Short mmCIF file of C-alpha atoms in Angstrom, two decimals:
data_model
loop_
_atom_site.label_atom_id
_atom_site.label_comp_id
_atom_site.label_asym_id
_atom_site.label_seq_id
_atom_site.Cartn_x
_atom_site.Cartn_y
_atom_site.Cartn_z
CA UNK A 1 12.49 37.06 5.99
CA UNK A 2 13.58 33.31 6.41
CA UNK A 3 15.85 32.27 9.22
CA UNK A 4 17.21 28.78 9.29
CA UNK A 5 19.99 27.65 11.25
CA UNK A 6 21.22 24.55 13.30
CA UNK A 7 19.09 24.58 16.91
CA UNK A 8 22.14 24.70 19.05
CA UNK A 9 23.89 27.46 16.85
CA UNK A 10 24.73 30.74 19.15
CA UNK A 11 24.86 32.72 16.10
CA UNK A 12 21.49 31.67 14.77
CA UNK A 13 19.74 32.53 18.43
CA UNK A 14 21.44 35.90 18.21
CA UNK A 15 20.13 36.46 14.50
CA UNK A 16 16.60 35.42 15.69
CA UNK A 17 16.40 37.61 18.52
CA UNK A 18 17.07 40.55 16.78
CA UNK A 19 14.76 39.36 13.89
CA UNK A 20 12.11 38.95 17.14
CA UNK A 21 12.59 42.49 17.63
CA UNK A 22 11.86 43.91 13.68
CA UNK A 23 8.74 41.90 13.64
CA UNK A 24 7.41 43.30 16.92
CA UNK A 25 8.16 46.74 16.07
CA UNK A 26 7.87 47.14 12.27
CA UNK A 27 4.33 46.49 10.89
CA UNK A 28 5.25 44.95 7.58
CA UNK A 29 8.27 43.11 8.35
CA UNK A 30 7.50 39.09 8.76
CA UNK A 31 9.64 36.02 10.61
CA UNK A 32 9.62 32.65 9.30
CA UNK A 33 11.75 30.23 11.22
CA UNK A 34 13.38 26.73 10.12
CA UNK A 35 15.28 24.73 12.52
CA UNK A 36 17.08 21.68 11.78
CA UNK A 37 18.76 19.51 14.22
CA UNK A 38 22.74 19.94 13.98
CA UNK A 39 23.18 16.04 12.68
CA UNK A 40 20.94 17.13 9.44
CA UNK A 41 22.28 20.64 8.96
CA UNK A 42 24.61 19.83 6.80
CA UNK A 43 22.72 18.13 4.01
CA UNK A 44 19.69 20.53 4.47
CA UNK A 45 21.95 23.60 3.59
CA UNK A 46 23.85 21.54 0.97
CA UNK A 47 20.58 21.12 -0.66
CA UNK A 48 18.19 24.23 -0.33
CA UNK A 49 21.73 26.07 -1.77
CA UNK A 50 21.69 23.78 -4.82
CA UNK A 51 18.21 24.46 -5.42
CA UNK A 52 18.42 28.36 -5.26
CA UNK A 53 22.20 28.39 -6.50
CA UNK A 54 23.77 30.03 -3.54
CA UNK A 55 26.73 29.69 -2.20
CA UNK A 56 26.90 29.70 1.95
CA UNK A 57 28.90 27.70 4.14
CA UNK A 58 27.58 28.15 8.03
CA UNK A 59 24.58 28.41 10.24
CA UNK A 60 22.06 30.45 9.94
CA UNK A 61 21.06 30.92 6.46
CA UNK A 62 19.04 34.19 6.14
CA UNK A 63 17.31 35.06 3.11
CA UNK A 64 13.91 37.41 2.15
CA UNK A 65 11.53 36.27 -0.07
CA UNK A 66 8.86 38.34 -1.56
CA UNK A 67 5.73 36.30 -1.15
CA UNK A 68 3.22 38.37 -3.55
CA UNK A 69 5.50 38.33 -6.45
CA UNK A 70 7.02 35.02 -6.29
CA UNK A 71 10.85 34.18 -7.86
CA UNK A 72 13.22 32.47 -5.71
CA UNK A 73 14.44 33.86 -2.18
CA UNK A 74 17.10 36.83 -2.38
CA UNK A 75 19.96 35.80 -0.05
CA UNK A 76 21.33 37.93 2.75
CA UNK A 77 23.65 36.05 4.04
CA UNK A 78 24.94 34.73 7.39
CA UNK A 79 24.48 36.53 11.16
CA UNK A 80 27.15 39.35 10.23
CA UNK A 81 25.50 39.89 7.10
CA UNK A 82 21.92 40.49 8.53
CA UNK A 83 23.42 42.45 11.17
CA UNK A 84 24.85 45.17 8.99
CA UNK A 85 21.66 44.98 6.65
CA UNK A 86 18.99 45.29 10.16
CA UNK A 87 21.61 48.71 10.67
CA UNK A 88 21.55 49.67 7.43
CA UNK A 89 17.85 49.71 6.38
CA UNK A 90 16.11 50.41 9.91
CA UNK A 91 19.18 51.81 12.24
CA UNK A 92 19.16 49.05 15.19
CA UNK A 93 21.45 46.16 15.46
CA UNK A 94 21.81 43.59 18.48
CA UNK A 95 24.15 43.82 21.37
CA UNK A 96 23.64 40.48 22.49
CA UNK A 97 26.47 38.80 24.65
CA UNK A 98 28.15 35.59 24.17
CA UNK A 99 27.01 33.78 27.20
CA UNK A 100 23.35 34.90 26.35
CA UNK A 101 23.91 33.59 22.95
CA UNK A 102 25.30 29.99 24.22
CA UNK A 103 22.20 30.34 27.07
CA UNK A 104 19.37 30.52 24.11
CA UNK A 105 21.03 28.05 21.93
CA UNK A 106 20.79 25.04 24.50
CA UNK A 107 16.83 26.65 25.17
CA UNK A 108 16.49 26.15 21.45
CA UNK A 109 18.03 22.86 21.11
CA UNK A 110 15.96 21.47 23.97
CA UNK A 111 12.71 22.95 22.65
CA UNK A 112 13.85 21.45 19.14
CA UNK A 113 14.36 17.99 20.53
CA UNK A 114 11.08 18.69 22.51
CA UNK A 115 9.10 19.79 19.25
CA UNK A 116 10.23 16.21 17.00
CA UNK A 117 9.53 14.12 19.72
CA UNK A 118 6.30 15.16 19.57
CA UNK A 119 6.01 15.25 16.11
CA UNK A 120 7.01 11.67 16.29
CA UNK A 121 4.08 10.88 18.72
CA UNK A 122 1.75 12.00 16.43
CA UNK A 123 3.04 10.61 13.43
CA UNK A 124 2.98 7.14 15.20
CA UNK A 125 -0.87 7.75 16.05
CA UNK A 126 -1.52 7.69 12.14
CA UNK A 127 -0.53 4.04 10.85
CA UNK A 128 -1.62 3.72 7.27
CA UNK A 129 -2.54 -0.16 6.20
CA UNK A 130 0.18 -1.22 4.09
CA UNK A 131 -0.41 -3.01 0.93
CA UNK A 132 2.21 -5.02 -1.26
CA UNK A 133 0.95 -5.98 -4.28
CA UNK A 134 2.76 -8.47 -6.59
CA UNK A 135 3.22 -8.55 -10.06
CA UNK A 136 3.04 -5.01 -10.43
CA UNK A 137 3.08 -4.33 -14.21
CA UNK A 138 -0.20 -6.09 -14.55
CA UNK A 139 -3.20 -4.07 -15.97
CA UNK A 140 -4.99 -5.40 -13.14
CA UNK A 141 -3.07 -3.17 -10.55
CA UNK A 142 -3.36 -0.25 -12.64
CA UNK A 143 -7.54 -0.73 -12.27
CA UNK A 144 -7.07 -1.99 -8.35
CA UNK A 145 -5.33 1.43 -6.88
CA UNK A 146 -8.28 3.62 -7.73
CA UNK A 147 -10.71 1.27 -5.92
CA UNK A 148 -8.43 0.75 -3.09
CA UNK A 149 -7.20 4.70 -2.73
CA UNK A 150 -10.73 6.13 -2.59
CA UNK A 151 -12.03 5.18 0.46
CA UNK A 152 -14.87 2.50 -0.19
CA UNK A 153 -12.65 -0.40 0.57
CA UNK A 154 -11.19 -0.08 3.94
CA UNK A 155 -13.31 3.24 5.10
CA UNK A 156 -12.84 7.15 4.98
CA UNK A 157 -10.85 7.40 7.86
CA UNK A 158 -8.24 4.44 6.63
CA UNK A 159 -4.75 5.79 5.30
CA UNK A 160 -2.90 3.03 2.90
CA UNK A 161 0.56 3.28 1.34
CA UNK A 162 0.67 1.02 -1.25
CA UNK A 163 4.37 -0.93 -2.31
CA UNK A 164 4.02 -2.34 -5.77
CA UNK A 165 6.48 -5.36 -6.18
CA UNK A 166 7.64 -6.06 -9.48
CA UNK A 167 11.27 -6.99 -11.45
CA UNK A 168 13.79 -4.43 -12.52
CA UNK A 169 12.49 -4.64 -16.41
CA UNK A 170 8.86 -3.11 -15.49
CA UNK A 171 10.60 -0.10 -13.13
CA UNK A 172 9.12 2.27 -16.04
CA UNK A 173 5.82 1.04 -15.96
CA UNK A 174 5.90 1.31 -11.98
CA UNK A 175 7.06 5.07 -12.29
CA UNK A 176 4.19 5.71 -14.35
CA UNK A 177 1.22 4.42 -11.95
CA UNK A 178 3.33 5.63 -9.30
CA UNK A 179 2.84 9.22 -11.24
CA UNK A 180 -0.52 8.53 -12.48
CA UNK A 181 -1.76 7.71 -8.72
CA UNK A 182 -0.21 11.13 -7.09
CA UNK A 183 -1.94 13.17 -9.92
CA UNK A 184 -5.01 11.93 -8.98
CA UNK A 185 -4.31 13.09 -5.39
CA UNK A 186 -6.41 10.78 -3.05
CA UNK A 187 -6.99 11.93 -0.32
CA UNK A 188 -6.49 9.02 1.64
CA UNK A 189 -3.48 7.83 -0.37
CA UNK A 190 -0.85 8.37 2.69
CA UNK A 191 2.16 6.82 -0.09
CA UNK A 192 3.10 4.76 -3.32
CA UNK A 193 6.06 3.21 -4.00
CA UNK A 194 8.10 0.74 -6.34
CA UNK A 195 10.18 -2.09 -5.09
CA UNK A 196 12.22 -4.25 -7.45
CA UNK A 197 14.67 -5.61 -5.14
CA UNK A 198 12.93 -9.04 -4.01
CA UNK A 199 14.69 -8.84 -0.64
CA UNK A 200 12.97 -5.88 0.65
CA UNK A 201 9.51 -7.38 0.04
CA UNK A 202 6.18 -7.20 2.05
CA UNK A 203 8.29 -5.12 4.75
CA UNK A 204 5.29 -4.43 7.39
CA UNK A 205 2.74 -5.88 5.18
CA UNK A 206 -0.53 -5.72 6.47
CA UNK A 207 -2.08 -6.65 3.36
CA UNK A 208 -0.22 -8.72 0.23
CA UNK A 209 -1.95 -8.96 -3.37
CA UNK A 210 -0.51 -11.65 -5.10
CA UNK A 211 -0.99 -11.08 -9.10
CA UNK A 212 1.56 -13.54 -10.65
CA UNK A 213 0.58 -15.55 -13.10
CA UNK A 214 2.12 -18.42 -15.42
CA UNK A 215 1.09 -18.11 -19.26
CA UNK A 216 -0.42 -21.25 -20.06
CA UNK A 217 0.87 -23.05 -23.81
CA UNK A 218 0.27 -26.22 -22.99
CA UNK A 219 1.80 -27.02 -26.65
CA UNK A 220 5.36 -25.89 -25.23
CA UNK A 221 5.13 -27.10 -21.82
CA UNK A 222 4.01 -29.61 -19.47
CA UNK A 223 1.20 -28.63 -16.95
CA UNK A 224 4.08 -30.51 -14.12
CA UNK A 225 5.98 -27.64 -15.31
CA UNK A 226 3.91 -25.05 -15.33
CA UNK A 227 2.88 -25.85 -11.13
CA UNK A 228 6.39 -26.13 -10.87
CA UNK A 229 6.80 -22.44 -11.85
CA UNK A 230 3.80 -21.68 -9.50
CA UNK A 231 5.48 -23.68 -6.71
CA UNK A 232 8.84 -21.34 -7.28
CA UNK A 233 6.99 -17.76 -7.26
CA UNK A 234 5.42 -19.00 -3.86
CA UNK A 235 8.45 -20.41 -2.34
CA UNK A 236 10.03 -17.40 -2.56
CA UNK A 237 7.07 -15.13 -1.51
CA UNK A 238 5.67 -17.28 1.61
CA UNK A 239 9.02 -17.02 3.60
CA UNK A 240 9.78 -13.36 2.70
CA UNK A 241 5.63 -12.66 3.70
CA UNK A 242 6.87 -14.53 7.35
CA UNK A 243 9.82 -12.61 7.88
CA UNK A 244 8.63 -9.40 6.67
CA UNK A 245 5.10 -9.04 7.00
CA UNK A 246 2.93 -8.22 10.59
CA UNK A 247 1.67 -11.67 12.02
CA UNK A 248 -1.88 -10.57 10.84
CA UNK A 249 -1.15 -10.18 7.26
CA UNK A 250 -4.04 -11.20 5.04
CA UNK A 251 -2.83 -12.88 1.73
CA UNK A 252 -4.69 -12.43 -1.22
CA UNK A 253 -3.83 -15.05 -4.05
CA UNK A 254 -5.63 -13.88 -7.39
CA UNK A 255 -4.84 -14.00 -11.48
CA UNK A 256 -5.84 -16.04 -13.84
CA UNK A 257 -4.21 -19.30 -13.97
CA UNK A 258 -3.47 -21.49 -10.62
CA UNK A 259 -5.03 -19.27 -8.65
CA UNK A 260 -5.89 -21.87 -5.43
CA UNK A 261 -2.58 -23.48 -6.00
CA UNK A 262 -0.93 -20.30 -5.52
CA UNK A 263 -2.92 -19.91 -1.78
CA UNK A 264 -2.12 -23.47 -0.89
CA UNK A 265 1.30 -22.84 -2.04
CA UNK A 266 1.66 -20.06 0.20
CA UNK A 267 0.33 -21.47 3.37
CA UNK A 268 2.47 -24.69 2.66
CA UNK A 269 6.14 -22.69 2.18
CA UNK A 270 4.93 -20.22 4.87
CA UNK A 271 3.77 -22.03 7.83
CA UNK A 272 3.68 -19.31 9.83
CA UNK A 273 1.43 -17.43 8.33
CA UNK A 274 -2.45 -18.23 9.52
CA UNK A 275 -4.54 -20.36 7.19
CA UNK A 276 -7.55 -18.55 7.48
CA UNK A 277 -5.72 -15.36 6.16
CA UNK A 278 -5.16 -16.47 3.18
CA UNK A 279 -7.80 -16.76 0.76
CA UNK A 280 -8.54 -17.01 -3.24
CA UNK A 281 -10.63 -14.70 -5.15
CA UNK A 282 -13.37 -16.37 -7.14
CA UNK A 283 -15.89 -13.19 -7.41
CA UNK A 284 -14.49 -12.31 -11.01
CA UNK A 285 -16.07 -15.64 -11.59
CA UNK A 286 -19.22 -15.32 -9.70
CA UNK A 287 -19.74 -11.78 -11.40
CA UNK A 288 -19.64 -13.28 -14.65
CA UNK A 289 -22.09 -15.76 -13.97
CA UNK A 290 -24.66 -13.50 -12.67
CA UNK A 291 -24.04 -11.18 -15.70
CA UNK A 292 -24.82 -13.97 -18.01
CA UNK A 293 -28.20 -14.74 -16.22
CA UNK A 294 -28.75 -11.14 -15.76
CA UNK A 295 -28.78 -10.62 -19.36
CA UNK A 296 -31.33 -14.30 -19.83
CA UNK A 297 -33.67 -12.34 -17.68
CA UNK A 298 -33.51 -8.88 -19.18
CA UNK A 299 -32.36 -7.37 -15.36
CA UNK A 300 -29.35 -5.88 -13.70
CA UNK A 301 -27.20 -8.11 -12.77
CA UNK A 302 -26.36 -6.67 -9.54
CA UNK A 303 -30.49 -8.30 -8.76
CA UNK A 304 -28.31 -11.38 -8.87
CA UNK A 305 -27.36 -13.24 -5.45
CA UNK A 306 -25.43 -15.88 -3.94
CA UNK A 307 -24.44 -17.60 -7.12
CA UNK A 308 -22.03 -20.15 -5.65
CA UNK A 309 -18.39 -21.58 -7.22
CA UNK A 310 -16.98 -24.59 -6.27
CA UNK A 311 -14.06 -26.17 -6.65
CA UNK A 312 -10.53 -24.81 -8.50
CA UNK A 313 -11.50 -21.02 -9.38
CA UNK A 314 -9.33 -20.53 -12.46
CA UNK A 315 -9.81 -24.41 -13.57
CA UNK A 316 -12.69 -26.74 -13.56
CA UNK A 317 -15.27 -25.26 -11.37
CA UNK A 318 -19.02 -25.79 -11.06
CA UNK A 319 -21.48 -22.57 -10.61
CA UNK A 320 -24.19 -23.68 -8.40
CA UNK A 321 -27.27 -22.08 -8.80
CA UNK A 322 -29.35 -23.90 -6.05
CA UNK A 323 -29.75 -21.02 -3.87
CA UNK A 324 -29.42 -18.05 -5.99
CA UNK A 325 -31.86 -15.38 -5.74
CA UNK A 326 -33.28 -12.21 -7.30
CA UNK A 327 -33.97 -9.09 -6.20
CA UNK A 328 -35.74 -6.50 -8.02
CA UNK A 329 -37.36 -8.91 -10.78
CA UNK A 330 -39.94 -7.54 -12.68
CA UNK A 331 -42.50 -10.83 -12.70
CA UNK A 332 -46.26 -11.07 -11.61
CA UNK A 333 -45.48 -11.35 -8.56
CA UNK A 334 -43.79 -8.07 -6.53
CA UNK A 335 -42.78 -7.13 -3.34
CA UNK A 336 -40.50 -4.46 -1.35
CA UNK A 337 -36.86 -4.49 -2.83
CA UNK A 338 -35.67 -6.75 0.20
CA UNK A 339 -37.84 -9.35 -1.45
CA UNK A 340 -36.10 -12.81 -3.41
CA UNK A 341 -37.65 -14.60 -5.49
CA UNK A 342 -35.61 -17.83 -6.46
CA UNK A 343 -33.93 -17.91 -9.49
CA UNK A 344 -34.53 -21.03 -10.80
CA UNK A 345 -38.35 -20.36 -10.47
CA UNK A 346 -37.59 -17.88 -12.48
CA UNK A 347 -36.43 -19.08 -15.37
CA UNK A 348 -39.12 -21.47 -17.07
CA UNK A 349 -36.44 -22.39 -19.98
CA UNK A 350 -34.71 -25.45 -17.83
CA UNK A 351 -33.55 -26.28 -21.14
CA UNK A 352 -31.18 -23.30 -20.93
CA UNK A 353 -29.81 -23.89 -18.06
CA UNK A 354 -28.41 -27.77 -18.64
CA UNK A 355 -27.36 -26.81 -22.44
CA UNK A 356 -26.52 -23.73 -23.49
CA UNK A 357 -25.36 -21.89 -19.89
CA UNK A 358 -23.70 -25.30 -19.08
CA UNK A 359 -21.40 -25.01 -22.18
CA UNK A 360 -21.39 -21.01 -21.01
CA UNK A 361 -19.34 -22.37 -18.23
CA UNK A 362 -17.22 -24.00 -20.17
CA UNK A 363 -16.12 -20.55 -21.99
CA UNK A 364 -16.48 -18.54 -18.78
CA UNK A 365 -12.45 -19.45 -17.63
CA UNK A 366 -11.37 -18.09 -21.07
CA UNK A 367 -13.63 -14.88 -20.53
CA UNK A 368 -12.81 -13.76 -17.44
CA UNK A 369 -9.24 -14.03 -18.30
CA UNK A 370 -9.34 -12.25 -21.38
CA UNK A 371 -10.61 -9.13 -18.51
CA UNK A 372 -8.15 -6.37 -19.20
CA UNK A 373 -8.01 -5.90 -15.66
CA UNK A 374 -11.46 -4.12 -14.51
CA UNK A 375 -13.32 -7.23 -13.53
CA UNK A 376 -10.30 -8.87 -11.25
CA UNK A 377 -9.38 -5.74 -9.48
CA UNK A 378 -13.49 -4.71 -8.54
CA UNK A 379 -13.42 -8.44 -7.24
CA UNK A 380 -10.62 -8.11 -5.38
CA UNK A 381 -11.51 -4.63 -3.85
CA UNK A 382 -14.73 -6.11 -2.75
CA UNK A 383 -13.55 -8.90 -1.30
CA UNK A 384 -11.32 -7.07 0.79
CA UNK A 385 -14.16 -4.17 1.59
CA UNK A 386 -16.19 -7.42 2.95
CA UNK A 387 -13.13 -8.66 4.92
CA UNK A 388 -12.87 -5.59 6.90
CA UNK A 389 -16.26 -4.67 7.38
CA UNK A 390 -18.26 -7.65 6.60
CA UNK A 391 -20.44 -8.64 3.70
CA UNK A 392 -24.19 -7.86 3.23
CA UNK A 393 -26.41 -9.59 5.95
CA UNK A 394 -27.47 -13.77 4.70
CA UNK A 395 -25.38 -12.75 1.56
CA UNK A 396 -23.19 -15.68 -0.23
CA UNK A 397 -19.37 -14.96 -1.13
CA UNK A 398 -17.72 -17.66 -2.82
CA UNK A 399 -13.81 -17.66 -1.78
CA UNK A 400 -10.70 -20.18 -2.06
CA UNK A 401 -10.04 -21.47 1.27
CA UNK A 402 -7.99 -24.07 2.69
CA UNK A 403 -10.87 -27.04 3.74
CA UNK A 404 -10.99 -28.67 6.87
CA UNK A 405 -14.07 -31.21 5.96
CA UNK A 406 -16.77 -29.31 5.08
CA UNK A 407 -19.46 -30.29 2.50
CA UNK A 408 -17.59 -33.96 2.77
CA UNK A 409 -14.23 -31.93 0.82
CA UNK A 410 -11.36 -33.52 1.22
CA UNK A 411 -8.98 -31.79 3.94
CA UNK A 412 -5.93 -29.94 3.19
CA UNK A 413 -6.54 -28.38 -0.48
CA UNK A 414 -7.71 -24.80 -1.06
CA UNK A 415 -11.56 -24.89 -2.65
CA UNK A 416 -13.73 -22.20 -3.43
CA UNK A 417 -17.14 -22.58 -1.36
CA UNK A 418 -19.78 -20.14 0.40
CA UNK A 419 -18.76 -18.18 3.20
CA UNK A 420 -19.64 -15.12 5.01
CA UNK A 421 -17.63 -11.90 6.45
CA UNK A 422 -18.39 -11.09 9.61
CA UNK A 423 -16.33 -8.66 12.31
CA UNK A 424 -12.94 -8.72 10.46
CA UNK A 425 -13.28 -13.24 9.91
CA UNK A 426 -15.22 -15.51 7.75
CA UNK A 427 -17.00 -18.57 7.79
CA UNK A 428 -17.89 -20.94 5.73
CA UNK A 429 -22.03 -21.46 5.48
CA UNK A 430 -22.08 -24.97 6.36
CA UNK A 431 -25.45 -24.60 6.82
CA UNK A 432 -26.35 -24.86 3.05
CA UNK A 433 -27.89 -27.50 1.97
CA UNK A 434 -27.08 -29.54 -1.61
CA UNK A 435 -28.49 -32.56 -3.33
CA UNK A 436 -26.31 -35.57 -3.92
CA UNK A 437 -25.76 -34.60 -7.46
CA UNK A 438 -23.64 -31.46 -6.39
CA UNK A 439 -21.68 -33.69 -3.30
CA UNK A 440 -20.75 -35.58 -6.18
CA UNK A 441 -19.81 -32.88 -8.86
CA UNK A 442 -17.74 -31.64 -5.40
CA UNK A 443 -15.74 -34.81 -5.36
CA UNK A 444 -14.68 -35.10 -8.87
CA UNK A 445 -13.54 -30.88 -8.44
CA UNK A 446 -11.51 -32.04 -5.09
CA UNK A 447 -9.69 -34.87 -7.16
CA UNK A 448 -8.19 -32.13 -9.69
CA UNK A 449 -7.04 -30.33 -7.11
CA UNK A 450 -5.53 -33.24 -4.47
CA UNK A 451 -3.76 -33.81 -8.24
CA UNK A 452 -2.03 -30.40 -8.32
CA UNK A 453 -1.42 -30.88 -4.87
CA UNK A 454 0.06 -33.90 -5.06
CA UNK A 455 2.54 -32.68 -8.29
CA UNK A 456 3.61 -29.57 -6.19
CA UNK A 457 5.05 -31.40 -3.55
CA UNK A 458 6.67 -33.86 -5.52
CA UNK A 459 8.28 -30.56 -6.64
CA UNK A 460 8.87 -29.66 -3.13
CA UNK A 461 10.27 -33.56 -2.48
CA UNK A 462 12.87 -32.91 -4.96
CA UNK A 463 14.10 -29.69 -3.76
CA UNK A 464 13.94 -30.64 0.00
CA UNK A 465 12.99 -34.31 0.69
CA UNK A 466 13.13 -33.92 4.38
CA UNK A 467 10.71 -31.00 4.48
CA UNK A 468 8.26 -32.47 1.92
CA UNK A 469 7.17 -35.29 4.28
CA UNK A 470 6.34 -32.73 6.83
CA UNK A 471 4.15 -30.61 4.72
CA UNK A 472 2.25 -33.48 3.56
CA UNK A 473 1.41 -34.04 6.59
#
């Protein structure tokens, strides 16, 4: 038998005292109890009567339900009503008193107020990482959730609730990940949600994906227009992220078009937010590239290491291969698995490498962004499973970060170069060493960039030519 009723009801204490007594004294007769604080009474009977089509006005609620053969509860009825049916079926009824009725009402309401206050405590030990991700819709989300629900990324005793951020006209296609992602039940999947109202954004954000991107036709418009579209996503993301987000919020800018642009444009509208928290993926990119000499030297690709990208990650970039290594080669010479040989050792066709994988490079942009969304989201959800707990030991990452000098790179643009995770930070691996041809290929990627730097905040000068000189600054 089920007894609700508000906590500080006297007629629900009465009820439960007699129902007390049944259980104690009749083997098979069962007691389950539901409180609910008096200011949410009202709605909880309004709906658990809709559900089972009763009609009942008061508290308690008392109903029986027959466990082993399911169907919905069978309702008894209020206090009077279980009264005359405890008399009826097993001769004993209750001869409470008033004041003891008022007496174990306040007892219950204090051990109810007691009982969510500590509920409350424990909830607030359990904080799931929350994750906003923009751009919802994009087939690249749909392939990130798995990755980031299952544990690998941020560890198996992490809880996320993931927010996906998109307009009104994809709310469908929300619903349905949002569907797909409970199905699959993950264990460490705490919540999902859709948001389509911009103003709620990045609430609590520990984490923000940003996925926008800008379909380039450069037939149909300028590219001044097209980083003038970039500038707009960003200007109103960066000051929602500052308001709404926790002052550790790591921004992730990835896509495939502007992707650096999109980082720089984030730290320049949000100011507030700290530089070295926002970063660029370029992995999709370096995963390519060590694919493409994975398959020239008839290995796995994942033998491949610390394939660097410089420069603008979704535009003209250079893959340096200068320190790259491989592991697991099968050559003349072998050695335990920890064992590199260098790659360009390796391959005895230098004709390859400065014809056809240069012009490889040249297609590689185009490739990666004709991904349907597998590629981007494993890059992403290893760059972030690096950022928490730190990449493999003297392993290269290449990321988009904002430069303060290094390698001789101009200061103030974001440029993908080597670094290294370490204890929740990364650093870039100034210790590397390159040859004057590469310091110069590095110039000539910085100019392209300074250039869409310097066209976004003439966008920016437009809009607020008092803030513009400040950011340029």
């Amino acid at each position: 038998t089920v007894f609700t009723g508000k906590a500080n009801c006297p007629y629900y204490a009465k009820a439960e005292q007699l129902a007390d007594y049944l259980q104690a004294n009749l083997p098979d007769f069962r007691v389950h109890k539901i409180i609910q604080h008096p200011d949410k009474w009202e709605q909880w009977l309004h709906d658990i009567c809709e559900m089972n089509g009763w009609e009942h006005k008061r508290s308690p609620i008392i109903w029986r339900e027959l466990l082993d053969r399911g169907g919905k509860g069978l309702l008894l009825g209020g206090v009077n009503d279980f009264l005359e049916y405890a008399q009826h079926y097993y001769g004993i009824t209750s001869m409470m008193l008033s004041e003891e009725m008022l007496d174990i009402a306040e007892e219950n309401m204090q051990a109810h107020i007691e009982v969510e206050k500590e509920e409350e405590e424990i909830k607030s030990l359990i904080k799931p990482l929350q994750i906003w991700i923009t751009s919802a819709s994009a087939p690249m989300c749909y392939q990130l959730i798995p990755l980031l629900a299952n544990g690998e990324v941020f560890g198996m005793t992490t809880e996320i609730s993931i927010h996906l951020l998109d307009t009104d006209q994809f709310k469908e296609v929300l619903c349905g990940i949002i569907m797909e992602a409970e199905d699959m039940a993950f264990p460490l999947l705490r919540s999902i949600s859709k948001h389509t109202e911009i103003d709620e954004a990045f609430i609590q954000a520990d984490i923000v994906i940003v996925l926008d991107d800008v379909l380039l036709n450069h037939e149909v418009q300028s590219l001044e227009n097209y980083i003038r579209e970039v500038s707009d996503i960003c200007q109103v993301y960066a000051p929602l992220i500052e308001k709404n987000a926790k002052s550790e919020v790591r921004v992730i800018s990835s896509g495939k078009t502007f992707v650096n642009l999109k980082a720089l444009m984030i730290m320049t509208y949000g100011p507030s937010i700290k530089p070295e928290n926002v970063i660029a993926i370029a992995t999709s990119w370096e995963s390519a590239a060590k694919a493409m000499l994975a398959r020239k030297l008839n290995m796995n690709s994942a033998g491949v290491k610390d394939v660097i990208i410089w420069g603008n990650i979704t535009g003209c970039n250079y893959i340096d291969l200068s320190h790259a290594k491989l592991y697991g080669y099968d050559c003349a010479i072998w050695g335990p698995a920890n064992f590199p040989r260098p790659l360009l050792n390796m391959i005895y066709d230098s004709k390859w490498i400065h014809s056809e994988f240069l012009s490889a490079q040249r297609s590689l942009n185009s490739r990666v962004c004709r991904c349907v969304g597998m590629l981007p989201a494993h890059a992403i959800a290893t760059v972030l499973r690096y950022w928490y707990h730190g990449s493999p030991p003297g392993e290269i990452v290449s990321v988009g970060i904002l430069t303060k000098g290094q390698f001789c790179i101009p200061e103030g643009i974001v440029f993908s170069m080597p670094v290294r995770f370490q204890n929740g930070n990364w650093e870039v691996m100034t210790e590397l060493e390159i040859n004057e041809m590469t310091q110069e290929v590095l110039g000539c990627l910085a100019h392209e960039l300074i250039q869409e730097k310097l066209v976004a905040l003439k966008e920016i000068k437009e809009l607020h030519p008092y803030g513009a000189d400040e950011i340029s600054s």
